JSON list of C-alpha atoms in Angstrom, two decimals:
[
{"chain": "A", "resi": 148, "resn": "MET", "atom": "CA", "xyz": [0.00, 0.00, 0.00]},
{"chain": "A", "resi": 149, "resn": "LYS", "atom": "CA", "xyz": [1.50, 3.34, -1.07]},
{"chain": "A", "resi": 150, "resn": "GLN", "atom": "CA", "xyz": [1.98, 5.91, 1.65]},
{"chain": "A", "resi": 151, "resn": "HIS", "atom": "CA", "xyz": [0.82, 9.40, 0.65]},
{"chain": "A", "resi": 152, "resn": "ASN", "atom": "CA", "xyz": [2.70, 12.18, 2.40]},
{"chain": "A", "resi": 153, "resn": "SER", "atom": "CA", "xyz": [1.00, 15.27, 0.97]},
{"chain": "A", "resi": 154, "resn": "ILE", "atom": "CA", "xyz": [-2.70, 15.54, 0.21]},
{"chain": "A", "resi": 155, "resn": "ILE", "atom": "CA", "xyz": [-5.56, 18.04, -0.07]},
{"chain": "A", "resi": 156, "resn": "LEU", "atom": "CA", "xyz": [-8.40, 17.63, 2.43]},
{"chain": "A", "resi": 157, "resn": "GLY", "atom": "CA", "xyz": [-11.23, 20.01, 1.68]},
{"chain": "A", "resi": 158, "resn": "GLY", "atom": "CA", "xyz": [-9.74, 23.51, 1.75]},
{"chain": "A", "resi": 159, "resn": "PHE", "atom": "CA", "xyz": [-6.50, 22.47, 3.46]},
{"chain": "A", "resi": 160, "resn": "ARG", "atom": "CA", "xyz": [-3.20, 20.91, 2.57]},
{"chain": "A", "resi": 161, "resn": "TRP", "atom": "CA", "xyz": [-2.05, 18.20, 4.99]},
{"chain": "A", "resi": 162, "resn": "GLU", "atom": "CA", "xyz": [1.44, 16.77, 5.19]},
{"chain": "A", "resi": 163, "resn": "ARG", "atom": "CA", "xyz": [2.35, 13.63, 7.11]},
{"chain": "A", "resi": 164, "resn": "ALA", "atom": "CA", "xyz": [5.47, 15.06, 8.75]},
{"chain": "A", "resi": 165, "resn": "THR", "atom": "CA", "xyz": [3.58, 17.79, 10.62]},
{"chain": "A", "resi": 166, "resn": "HIS", "atom": "CA", "xyz": [0.43, 18.45, 12.64]},
{"chain": "A", "resi": 167, "resn": "ALA", "atom": "CA", "xyz": [-0.49, 21.44, 10.46]},
{"chain": "A", "resi": 168, "resn": "LEU", "atom": "CA", "xyz": [-3.38, 22.08, 8.07]},
{"chain": "A", "resi": 169, "resn": "ILE", "atom": "CA", "xyz": [-2.60, 25.04, 5.79]},
{"chain": "A", "resi": 170, "resn": "PRO", "atom": "CA", "xyz": [-5.45, 26.74, 3.86]},
{"chain": "A", "resi": 171, "resn": "TYR", "atom": "CA", "xyz": [-5.07, 25.88, 0.16]},
{"chain": "A", "resi": 172, "resn": "ASP", "atom": "CA", "xyz": [-6.50, 27.62, -2.91]},
{"chain": "A", "resi": 173, "resn": "PRO", "atom": "CA", "xyz": [-7.19, 24.91, -5.55]},
{"chain": "A", "resi": 174, "resn": "ASP", "atom": "CA", "xyz": [-7.41, 27.50, -8.35]},
{"chain": "A", "resi": 175, "resn": "SER", "atom": "CA", "xyz": [-4.06, 29.19, -7.81]},
{"chain": "A", "resi": 176, "resn": "LYS", "atom": "CA", "xyz": [-2.51, 26.15, -6.11]},
{"chain": "A", "resi": 177, "resn": "GLN", "atom": "CA", "xyz": [-1.00, 28.48, -3.55]},
{"chain": "A", "resi": 178, "resn": "LEU", "atom": "CA", "xyz": [-0.78, 28.09, 0.21]},
{"chain": "A", "resi": 179, "resn": "GLU", "atom": "CA", "xyz": [-2.40, 30.85, 2.26]},
{"chain": "A", "resi": 180, "resn": "LYS", "atom": "CA", "xyz": [-0.73, 32.80, 5.05]},
{"chain": "A", "resi": 181, "resn": "THR", "atom": "CA", "xyz": [0.79, 30.62, 7.76]},
{"chain": "A", "resi": 182, "resn": "SER", "atom": "CA", "xyz": [-1.08, 32.64, 10.41]},
{"chain": "A", "resi": 183, "resn": "GLU", "atom": "CA", "xyz": [-4.20, 30.72, 9.38]},
{"chain": "A", "resi": 184, "resn": "VAL", "atom": "CA", "xyz": [-2.61, 27.32, 9.95]},
{"chain": "A", "resi": 185, "resn": "GLN", "atom": "CA", "xyz": [-4.75, 24.85, 11.92]},
{"chain": "A", "resi": 186, "resn": "ARG", "atom": "CA", "xyz": [-3.01, 22.56, 14.39]},
{"chain": "A", "resi": 187, "resn": "LEU", "atom": "CA", "xyz": [-4.02, 18.91, 14.72]},
{"chain": "A", "resi": 188, "resn": "THR", "atom": "CA", "xyz": [-3.77, 17.07, 18.00]},
{"chain": "A", "resi": 189, "resn": "GLN", "atom": "CA", "xyz": [-1.74, 13.86, 18.06]},
{"chain": "A", "resi": 190, "resn": "LYS", "atom": "CA", "xyz": [-4.87, 11.68, 17.98]},
{"chain": "A", "resi": 191, "resn": "GLN", "atom": "CA", "xyz": [-6.35, 13.70, 15.08]},
{"chain": "A", "resi": 192, "resn": "GLN", "atom": "CA", "xyz": [-3.05, 13.27, 13.22]},
{"chain": "A", "resi": 193, "resn": "ASP", "atom": "CA", "xyz": [-3.05, 9.50, 13.90]},
{"chain": "A", "resi": 194, "resn": "LEU", "atom": "CA", "xyz": [-6.69, 9.26, 12.70]},
{"chain": "A", "resi": 195, "resn": "ILE", "atom": "CA", "xyz": [-5.95, 10.98, 9.39]},
{"chain": "A", "resi": 196, "resn": "CYS", "atom": "CA", "xyz": [-2.79, 8.89, 8.87]},
{"chain": "A", "resi": 197, "resn": "CYS", "atom": "CA", "xyz": [-4.82, 5.72, 9.45]},
{"chain": "A", "resi": 198, "resn": "LEU", "atom": "CA", "xyz": [-7.54, 6.70, 6.94]},
{"chain": "A", "resi": 199, "resn": "VAL", "atom": "CA", "xyz": [-5.10, 8.06, 4.34]},
{"chain": "A", "resi": 200, "resn": "ASP", "atom": "CA", "xyz": [-2.99, 4.88, 4.44]},
{"chain": "A", "resi": 201, "resn": "ALA", "atom": "CA", "xyz": [-6.09, 2.76, 3.76]},
{"chain": "A", "resi": 202, "resn": "TYR", "atom": "CA", "xyz": [-7.41, 4.98, 0.93]},
{"chain": "A", "resi": 203, "resn": "PRO", "atom": "CA", "xyz": [-9.61, 4.23, -1.01]},
{"chain": "A", "resi": 204, "resn": "ASN", "atom": "CA", "xyz": [-10.67, 1.41, 1.34]},
{"chain": "A", "resi": 205, "resn": "ALA", "atom": "CA", "xyz": [-12.62, 1.86, 4.57]},
{"chain": "A", "resi": 206, "resn": "VAL", "atom": "CA", "xyz": [-11.09, 1.15, 7.98]},
{"chain": "A", "resi": 207, "resn": "SER", "atom": "CA", "xyz": [-13.01, -0.71, 10.66]},
{"chain": "A", "resi": 208, "resn": "LYS", "atom": "CA", "xyz": [-13.70, 1.02, 13.95]},
{"chain": "A", "resi": 209, "resn": "ASN", "atom": "CA", "xyz": [-11.60, -1.53, 15.83]},
{"chain": "A", "resi": 210, "resn": "ASP", "atom": "CA", "xyz": [-8.61, -0.93, 13.54]},
{"chain": "A", "resi": 211, "resn": "ILE", "atom": "CA", "xyz": [-8.93, 2.84, 13.99]},
{"chain": "A", "resi": 212, "resn": "ILE", "atom": "CA", "xyz": [-9.07, 2.46, 17.77]},
{"chain": "A", "resi": 213, "resn": "MET", "atom": "CA", "xyz": [-5.95, 0.26, 17.75]},
{"chain": "A", "resi": 214, "resn": "SER", "atom": "CA", "xyz": [-4.10, 2.76, 15.51]},
{"chain": "A", "resi": 215, "resn": "VAL", "atom": "CA", "xyz": [-5.03, 5.81, 17.61]},
{"chain": "A", "resi": 216, "resn": "TRP", "atom": "CA", "xyz": [-5.29, 4.50, 21.19]},
{"chain": "A", "resi": 217, "resn": "GLY", "atom": "CA", "xyz": [-3.52, 1.14, 21.05]},
{"chain": "A", "resi": 218, "resn": "ASN", "atom": "CA", "xyz": [-4.41, -0.95, 24.12]},
{"chain": "A", "resi": 219, "resn": "GLU", "atom": "CA", "xyz": [-5.55, 2.09, 26.10]},
{"chain": "A", "resi": 220, "resn": "PHE", "atom": "CA", "xyz": [-8.97, 1.67, 27.74]},
{"chain": "A", "resi": 221, "resn": "ILE", "atom": "CA", "xyz": [-11.49, 4.13, 26.20]},
{"chain": "A", "resi": 222, "resn": "SER", "atom": "CA", "xyz": [-15.24, 4.70, 26.31]},
{"chain": "A", "resi": 223, "resn": "SER", "atom": "CA", "xyz": [-17.62, 3.95, 23.44]},
{"chain": "A", "resi": 224, "resn": "GLU", "atom": "CA", "xyz": [-17.92, 7.71, 22.77]},
{"chain": "A", "resi": 225, "resn": "SER", "atom": "CA", "xyz": [-14.18, 8.35, 22.31]},
{"chain": "A", "resi": 226, "resn": "LEU", "atom": "CA", "xyz": [-14.03, 7.49, 18.58]},
{"chain": "A", "resi": 227, "resn": "PRO", "atom": "CA", "xyz": [-17.22, 9.39, 17.52]},
{"chain": "A", "resi": 228, "resn": "GLN", "atom": "CA", "xyz": [-16.02, 12.44, 19.46]},
{"chain": "A", "resi": 229, "resn": "LEU", "atom": "CA", "xyz": [-12.60, 12.29, 17.76]},
{"chain": "A", "resi": 230, "resn": "ILE", "atom": "CA", "xyz": [-14.27, 11.96, 14.34]},
{"chain": "A", "resi": 231, "resn": "ASN", "atom": "CA", "xyz": [-16.49, 15.01, 15.03]},
{"chain": "A", "resi": 232, "resn": "ARG", "atom": "CA", "xyz": [-13.57, 17.17, 16.24]},
{"chain": "A", "resi": 233, "resn": "THR", "atom": "CA", "xyz": [-11.48, 16.20, 13.20]},
{"chain": "A", "resi": 234, "resn": "ARG", "atom": "CA", "xyz": [-14.35, 16.93, 10.80]},
{"chain": "A", "resi": 235, "resn": "LYS", "atom": "CA", "xyz": [-14.78, 20.34, 12.42]},
{"chain": "A", "resi": 236, "resn": "ILE", "atom": "CA", "xyz": [-11.13, 21.36, 12.06]},
{"chain": "A", "resi": 237, "resn": "ILE", "atom": "CA", "xyz": [-10.97, 20.36, 8.36]},
{"chain": "A", "resi": 238, "resn": "GLY", "atom": "CA", "xyz": [-14.33, 22.03, 7.61]},
{"chain": "A", "resi": 239, "resn": "ASP", "atom": "CA", "xyz": [-16.15, 18.78, 6.82]},
{"chain": "A", "resi": 240, "resn": "LYS", "atom": "CA", "xyz": [-19.62, 20.08, 7.70]},
{"chain": "A", "resi": 241, "resn": "GLU", "atom": "CA", "xyz": [-21.33, 17.82, 5.15]},
{"chain": "A", "resi": 242, "resn": "LYS", "atom": "CA", "xyz": [-19.43, 14.74, 6.40]},
{"chain": "A", "resi": 243, "resn": "SER", "atom": "CA", "xyz": [-18.27, 14.17, 2.84]},
{"chain": "A", "resi": 244, "resn": "ILE", "atom": "CA", "xyz": [-14.53, 13.92, 3.56]},
{"chain": "A", "resi": 245, "resn": "ILE", "atom": "CA", "xyz": [-14.47, 11.57, 6.55]},
{"chain": "A", "resi": 246, "resn": "VAL", "atom": "CA", "xyz": [-17.35, 9.30, 5.59]},
{"chain": "A", "resi": 247, "resn": "ASN", "atom": "CA", "xyz": [-19.13, 6.81, 7.82]},
{"chain": "A", "resi": 248, "resn": "ILE", "atom": "CA", "xyz": [-19.47, 3.42, 6.11]},
{"chain": "A", "resi": 249, "resn": "PRO", "atom": "CA", "xyz": [-22.37, 1.58, 7.81]},
{"chain": "A", "resi": 250, "resn": "THR", "atom": "CA", "xyz": [-21.46, -1.73, 9.50]},
{"chain": "A", "resi": 251, "resn": "VAL", "atom": "CA", "xyz": [-17.82, -1.20, 8.47]},
{"chain": "A", "resi": 252, "resn": "GLY", "atom": "CA", "xyz": [-16.19, 1.96, 9.83]},
{"chain": "A", "resi": 253, "resn": "TYR", "atom": "CA", "xyz": [-14.86, 5.14, 8.23]},
{"chain": "A", "resi": 254, "resn": "ALA", "atom": "CA", "xyz": [-13.11, 6.15, 5.00]},
{"chain": "A", "resi": 255, "resn": "ILE", "atom": "CA", "xyz": [-11.51, 9.22, 3.39]},
{"chain": "A", "resi": 256, "resn": "GLU", "atom": "CA", "xyz": [-13.34, 10.49, 0.29]},
{"chain": "A", "resi": 257, "resn": "GLY", "atom": "CA", "xyz": [-12.42, 13.16, -2.23]},
{"chain": "A", "resi": 258, "resn": "MET", "atom": "CA", "xyz": [-8.75, 13.03, -1.32]},
{"chain": "A", "resi": 259, "resn": "VAL", "atom": "CA", "xyz": [-6.37, 14.75, -3.76]},
{"chain": "A", "resi": 260, "resn": "VAL", "atom": "CA", "xyz": [-2.78, 13.50, -3.70]},
{"chain": "A", "resi": 261, "resn": "LEU", "atom": "CA", "xyz": [-0.08, 16.10, -4.36]},
{"chain": "A", "resi": 262, "resn": "GLU", "atom": "CA", "xyz": [3.27, 15.35, -5.94]},
{"chain": "A", "resi": 263, "resn": "GLU", "atom": "CA", "xyz": [6.38, 16.34, -4.01]},
{"chain": "A", "resi": 264, "resn": "GLU", "atom": "CA", "xyz": [7.18, 18.99, -6.60]},
{"chain": "A", "resi": 265, "resn": "GLY", "atom": "CA", "xyz": [3.60, 20.22, -6.76]},
{"chain": "A", "resi": 266, "resn": "LEU", "atom": "CA", "xyz": [4.52, 23.43, -4.91]},
{"chain": "A", "resi": 267, "resn": "PRO", "atom": "CA", "xyz": [7.61, 25.62, -4.87]},
{"chain": "A", "resi": 268, "resn": "LYS", "atom": "CA", "xyz": [10.09, 24.61, -2.20]},
{"chain": "A", "resi": 269, "resn": "GLU", "atom": "CA", "xyz": [9.52, 27.74, -0.08]},
{"chain": "A", "resi": 270, "resn": "GLU", "atom": "CA", "xyz": [5.79, 27.03, 0.10]},
{"chain": "A", "resi": 271, "resn": "THR", "atom": "CA", "xyz": [5.97, 23.45, 1.43]},
{"chain": "A", "resi": 272, "resn": "LEU", "atom": "CA", "xyz": [5.39, 22.60, 5.07]},
{"chain": "A", "resi": 273, "resn": "ASP", "atom": "CA", "xyz": [9.02, 21.57, 5.60]},
{"chain": "A", "resi": 274, "resn": "ASN", "atom": "CA", "xyz": [9.69, 25.11, 6.79]},
{"chain": "A", "resi": 275, "resn": "ALA", "atom": "CA", "xyz": [10.70, 24.99, 10.46]},
{"chain": "A", "resi": 276, "resn": "SER", "atom": "CA", "xyz": [8.44, 27.95, 11.28]},
{"chain": "A", "resi": 277, "resn": "THR", "atom": "CA", "xyz": [5.28, 25.93, 10.59]},
{"chain": "A", "resi": 278, "resn": "ALA", "atom": "CA", "xyz": [6.39, 22.59, 12.03]},
{"chain": "A", "resi": 279, "resn": "PRO", "atom": "CA", "xyz": [5.60, 22.01, 15.72]},
{"chain": "A", "resi": 280, "resn": "SER", "atom": "CA", "xyz": [9.01, 20.37, 16.32]},
{"chain": "A", "resi": 281, "resn": "GLN", "atom": "CA", "xyz": [12.10, 19.11, 14.55]},
{"chain": "A", "resi": 282, "resn": "GLN", "atom": "CA", "xyz": [11.10, 15.51, 15.14]},
{"chain": "A", "resi": 283, "resn": "PRO", "atom": "CA", "xyz": [8.51, 14.03, 12.74]},
{"chain": "A", "resi": 284, "resn": "ALA", "atom": "CA", "xyz": [5.23, 13.08, 14.34]},
{"chain": "A", "resi": 285, "resn": "PRO", "atom": "CA", "xyz": [4.54, 9.37, 14.84]},
{"chain": "A", "resi": 286, "resn": "THR", "atom": "CA", "xyz": [2.63, 7.91, 11.92]},
{"chain": "A", "resi": 287, "resn": "ALA", "atom": "CA", "xyz": [-0.13, 5.34, 11.84]},
{"chain": "A", "resi": 288, "resn": "GLY", "atom": "CA", "xyz": [2.32, 2.96, 10.14]},
{"chain": "A", "resi": 289, "resn": "GLY", "atom": "CA", "xyz": [4.77, 3.34, 13.02]},
{"chain": "A", "resi": 290, "resn": "ILE", "atom": "CA", "xyz": [1.99, 2.73, 15.53]},
{"chain": "A", "resi": 291, "resn": "ALA", "atom": "CA", "xyz": [0.94, -0.38, 13.62]},
{"chain": "A", "resi": 292, "resn": "GLN", "atom": "CA", "xyz": [4.53, -1.69, 13.78]},
{"chain": "A", "resi": 293, "resn": "GLN", "atom": "CA", "xyz": [4.59, -1.15, 17.53]},
{"chain": "A", "resi": 294, "resn": "GLN", "atom": "CA", "xyz": [1.29, -2.99, 17.89]},
{"chain": "A", "resi": 295, "resn": "ALA", "atom": "CA", "xyz": [2.61, -5.84, 15.75]},
{"chain": "A", "resi": 296, "resn": "ALA", "atom": "CA", "xyz": [5.37, -6.31, 18.34]},
{"chain": "A", "resi": 297, "resn": "THR", "atom": "CA", "xyz": [2.73, -6.77, 21.06]},
{"chain": "A", "resi": 298, "resn": "PRO", "atom": "CA", "xyz": [2.08, -10.47, 21.75]},
{"chain": "A", "resi": 299, "resn": "SER", "atom": "CA", "xyz": [-1.14, -11.66, 20.13]},
{"chain": "A", "resi": 300, "resn": "TRP", "atom": "CA", "xyz": [-2.35, -13.26, 23.37]},
{"chain": "A", "resi": 301, "resn": "LEU", "atom": "CA", "xyz": [-2.10, -9.85, 25.07]},
{"chain": "A", "resi": 302, "resn": "GLN", "atom": "CA", "xyz": [-4.08, -8.11, 22.32]},
{"chain": "A", "resi": 303, "resn": "HIS", "atom": "CA", "xyz": [-6.84, -10.76, 22.41]},
{"chain": "A", "resi": 304, "resn": "ASN", "atom": "CA", "xyz": [-7.07, -10.86, 26.19]},
{"chain": "A", "resi": 305, "resn": "ALA", "atom": "CA", "xyz": [-6.63, -7.14, 26.89]},
{"chain": "A", "resi": 306, "resn": "VAL", "atom": "CA", "xyz": [-10.23, -6.68, 28.07]},
{"chain": "A", "resi": 307, "resn": "LYS", "atom": "CA", "xyz": [-10.10, -9.75, 30.34]},
{"chain": "A", "resi": 308, "resn": "LEU", "atom": "CA", "xyz": [-6.78, -8.59, 31.75]},
{"chain": "A", "resi": 309, "resn": "ARG", "atom": "CA", "xyz": [-8.17, -5.11, 32.50]},
{"chain": "A", "resi": 310, "resn": "THR", "atom": "CA", "xyz": [-11.25, -6.64, 34.16]},
{"chain": "A", "resi": 311, "resn": "THR", "atom": "CA", "xyz": [-9.08, -8.91, 36.30]},
{"chain": "A", "resi": 312, "resn": "VAL", "atom": "CA", "xyz": [-6.81, -6.06, 37.38]},
{"chain": "A", "resi": 313, "resn": "ILE", "atom": "CA", "xyz": [-9.81, -3.86, 38.24]},
{"chain": "A", "resi": 314, "resn": "GLY", "atom": "CA", "xyz": [-11.37, -6.72, 40.24]},
{"chain": "A", "resi": 315, "resn": "VAL", "atom": "CA", "xyz": [-8.15, -7.26, 42.22]},
{"chain": "A", "resi": 316, "resn": "LEU", "atom": "CA", "xyz": [-7.86, -3.54, 42.95]},
{"chain": "A", "resi": 317, "resn": "LEU", "atom": "CA", "xyz": [-11.48, -3.38, 44.15]},
{"chain": "A", "resi": 318, "resn": "PHE", "atom": "CA", "xyz": [-10.91, -6.41, 46.42]},
{"chain": "A", "resi": 319, "resn": "LEU", "atom": "CA", "xyz": [-7.76, -4.85, 47.91]},
{"chain": "A", "resi": 320, "resn": "THR", "atom": "CA", "xyz": [-9.63, -1.58, 48.44]},
{"chain": "A", "resi": 321, "resn": "ALA", "atom": "CA", "xyz": [-12.45, -3.38, 50.28]},
{"chain": "A", "resi": 322, "resn": "LEU", "atom": "CA", "xyz": [-9.94, -5.33, 52.38]},
{"chain": "A", "resi": 323, "resn": "ASN", "atom": "CA", "xyz": [-8.12, -2.14, 53.36]},
{"chain": "A", "resi": 324, "resn": "ALA", "atom": "CA", "xyz": [-11.43, -0.49, 54.27]},
{"chain": "A", "resi": 325, "resn": "PHE", "atom": "CA", "xyz": [-12.34, -3.47, 56.51]},
{"chain": "A", "resi": 326, "resn": "ASN", "atom": "CA", "xyz": [-8.95, -3.40, 58.23]},
{"chain": "A", "resi": 327, "resn": "LEU", "atom": "CA", "xyz": [-9.33, 0.33, 58.79]},
{"chain": "A", "resi": 328, "resn": "TYR", "atom": "CA", "xyz": [-12.75, -0.25, 60.41]},
{"chain": "A", "resi": 329, "resn": "VAL", "atom": "CA", "xyz": [-11.35, -2.97, 62.71]},
{"chain": "A", "resi": 330, "resn": "ALA", "atom": "CA", "xyz": [-8.45, -0.74, 63.73]},
{"chain": "A", "resi": 331, "resn": "HIS", "atom": "CA", "xyz": [-10.83, 2.14, 64.45]},
{"chain": "A", "resi": 332, "resn": "GLN", "atom": "CA", "xyz": [-13.05, -0.06, 66.65]},
{"chain": "A", "resi": 333, "resn": "ALA", "atom": "CA", "xyz": [-10.01, -1.33, 68.55]},
{"chain": "A", "resi": 334, "resn": "LYS", "atom": "CA", "xyz": [-8.92, 2.25, 69.15]},
{"chain": "A", "resi": 335, "resn": "VAL", "atom": "CA", "xyz": [-12.40, 3.21, 70.44]},
{"chain": "A", "resi": 336, "resn": "ASN", "atom": "CA", "xyz": [-12.46, 0.24, 72.83]},
{"chain": "A", "resi": 337, "resn": "PHE", "atom": "CA", "xyz": [-8.95, 1.03, 74.06]},
{"chain": "A", "resi": 338, "resn": "VAL", "atom": "CA", "xyz": [-9.84, 4.65, 74.76]},
{"chain": "A", "resi": 339, "resn": "LYS", "atom": "CA", "xyz": [-12.99, 3.60, 76.63]},
{"chain": "A", "resi": 340, "resn": "ALA", "atom": "CA", "xyz": [-11.05, 1.13, 78.76]},
{"chain": "A", "resi": 341, "resn": "ARG", "atom": "CA", "xyz": [-8.26, 3.61, 79.39]},
{"chain": "A", "resi": 342, "resn": "LEU", "atom": "CA", "xyz": [-10.61, 6.38, 80.50]},
{"chain": "A", "resi": 343, "resn": "SER", "atom": "CA", "xyz": [-13.10, 4.20, 82.39]},
{"chain": "A", "resi": 344, "resn": "VAL", "atom": "CA", "xyz": [-13.59, 4.85, 86.15]},
{"chain": "A", "resi": 345, "resn": "PRO", "atom": "CA", "xyz": [-12.82, 1.86, 88.44]},
{"chain": "A", "resi": 346, "resn": "TYR", "atom": "CA", "xyz": [-15.74, 0.47, 90.48]},
{"chain": "A", "resi": 347, "resn": "LYS", "atom": "CA", "xyz": [-15.65, 2.15, 93.88]},
{"chain": "A", "resi": 348, "resn": "GLY", "atom": "CA", "xyz": [-16.99, -0.88, 95.78]},
{"chain": "A", "resi": 349, "resn": "LEU", "atom": "CA", "xyz": [-13.90, -3.03, 95.21]},
{"chain": "A", "resi": 350, "resn": "GLU", "atom": "CA", "xyz": [-12.24, -4.32, 98.43]},
{"chain": "A", "resi": 351, "resn": "ASP", "atom": "CA", "xyz": [-8.88, -5.97, 98.90]},
{"chain": "A", "resi": 352, "resn": "THR", "atom": "CA", "xyz": [-8.62, -9.49, 100.25]},
{"chain": "A", "resi": 353, "resn": "GLU", "atom": "CA", "xyz": [-5.80, -11.51, 101.79]},
{"chain": "A", "resi": 354, "resn": "LYS", "atom": "CA", "xyz": [-4.85, -12.53, 98.26]},
{"chain": "A", "resi": 355, "resn": "THR", "atom": "CA", "xyz": [-3.55, -9.63, 96.18]},
{"chain": "A", "resi": 356, "resn": "HIS", "atom": "CA", "xyz": [-4.98, -10.99, 92.94]},
{"chain": "A", "resi": 357, "resn": "VAL", "atom": "CA", "xyz": [-8.50, -11.39, 94.38]},
{"chain": "A", "resi": 358, "resn": "LYS", "atom": "CA", "xyz": [-10.91, -8.49, 94.79]},
{"chain": "A", "resi": 359, "resn": "LYS", "atom": "CA", "xyz": [-14.25, -8.49, 96.68]},
{"chain": "A", "resi": 360, "resn": "PHE", "atom": "CA", "xyz": [-17.35, -6.40, 96.03]},
{"chain": "A", "resi": 361, "resn": "THR", "atom": "CA", "xyz": [-21.07, -6.50, 96.80]},
{"chain": "A", "resi": 362, "resn": "ILE", "atom": "CA", "xyz": [-23.87, -6.11, 94.23]},
{"chain": "A", "resi": 363, "resn": "ASN", "atom": "CA", "xyz": [-27.58, -6.43, 95.07]},
{"chain": "A", "resi": 364, "resn": "GLY", "atom": "CA", "xyz": [-26.80, -8.16, 98.35]},
{"chain": "A", "resi": 365, "resn": "LEU", "atom": "CA", "xyz": [-24.47, -10.68, 96.75]},
{"chain": "A", "resi": 366, "resn": "THR", "atom": "CA", "xyz": [-20.80, -10.88, 97.74]},
{"chain": "A", "resi": 367, "resn": "CYS", "atom": "CA", "xyz": [-18.60, -11.55, 94.75]},
{"chain": "A", "resi": 368, "resn": "LEU", "atom": "CA", "xyz": [-14.95, -12.51, 94.47]},
{"chain": "A", "resi": 369, "resn": "PHE", "atom": "CA", "xyz": [-13.07, -11.58, 91.27]},
{"chain": "A", "resi": 370, "resn": "LYS", "atom": "CA", "xyz": [-9.82, -13.35, 90.43]},
{"chain": "A", "resi": 371, "resn": "ARG", "atom": "CA", "xyz": [-7.77, -11.03, 88.23]},
{"chain": "A", "resi": 372, "resn": "LYS", "atom": "CA", "xyz": [-5.41, -13.68, 86.85]},
{"chain": "A", "resi": 373, "resn": "SER", "atom": "CA", "xyz": [-8.08, -16.11, 85.66]},
{"chain": "A", "resi": 374, "resn": "HIS", "atom": "CA", "xyz": [-10.90, -13.55, 85.29]},
{"chain": "A", "resi": 375, "resn": "GLU", "atom": "CA", "xyz": [-13.18, -15.78, 87.41]},
{"chain": "A", "resi": 376, "resn": "LEU", "atom": "CA", "xyz": [-16.17, -14.26, 89.17]},
{"chain": "A", "resi": 377, "resn": "ASN", "atom": "CA", "xyz": [-17.89, -16.14, 92.04]},
{"chain": "A", "resi": 378, "resn": "CYS", "atom": "CA", "xyz": [-20.96, -14.68, 93.75]},
{"chain": "A", "resi": 379, "resn": "ASN", "atom": "CA", "xyz": [-23.01, -16.04, 96.68]}
]
């Protein structure tokens, strides 16, 4: 599959090596002022790379998600939101550039491929003033190579692995909460015992470890060592 590095999307020229969309006049084939340059986010850039590389074929939603997010956990709304933001920045109000293919995914339509010499050298996006950095942005192809290096068992079991990890974390959280409750109760009981007032009716006996007291007419002997209580 041929990799296109410079194309026209609607009223903009996009180049793979940058995150920039420069307004383009199809009649004069001239780039507009760089002050009007639109900046793509990394995920918008990865989305366009993925669709451009598959042109003219459609790309399934799962393949787009793997190209843009990899194994990152995302919600079901993440892809539609990214599509809408990307359509907005390229002026695709009619949804005729990034097209939804029912039961399949998305595809690029109406893409115009530019030759490398299609514009004078000073008007290309290689100028350092329009590039966000000296390092080229990661491409969808590079992301696909990284994903290819990921073991297949990990890709197929990513959801199960996430679910297992989340379950273990929830269990550990519940266990820590229970231990915290037990520790709190122990502290409360300790404070109560420490601050409690001894019973004033206790009397000493001939044995130092035995105390005597009277309750409701009953004489009781309490053995401190064995915690025995005898009343008669």
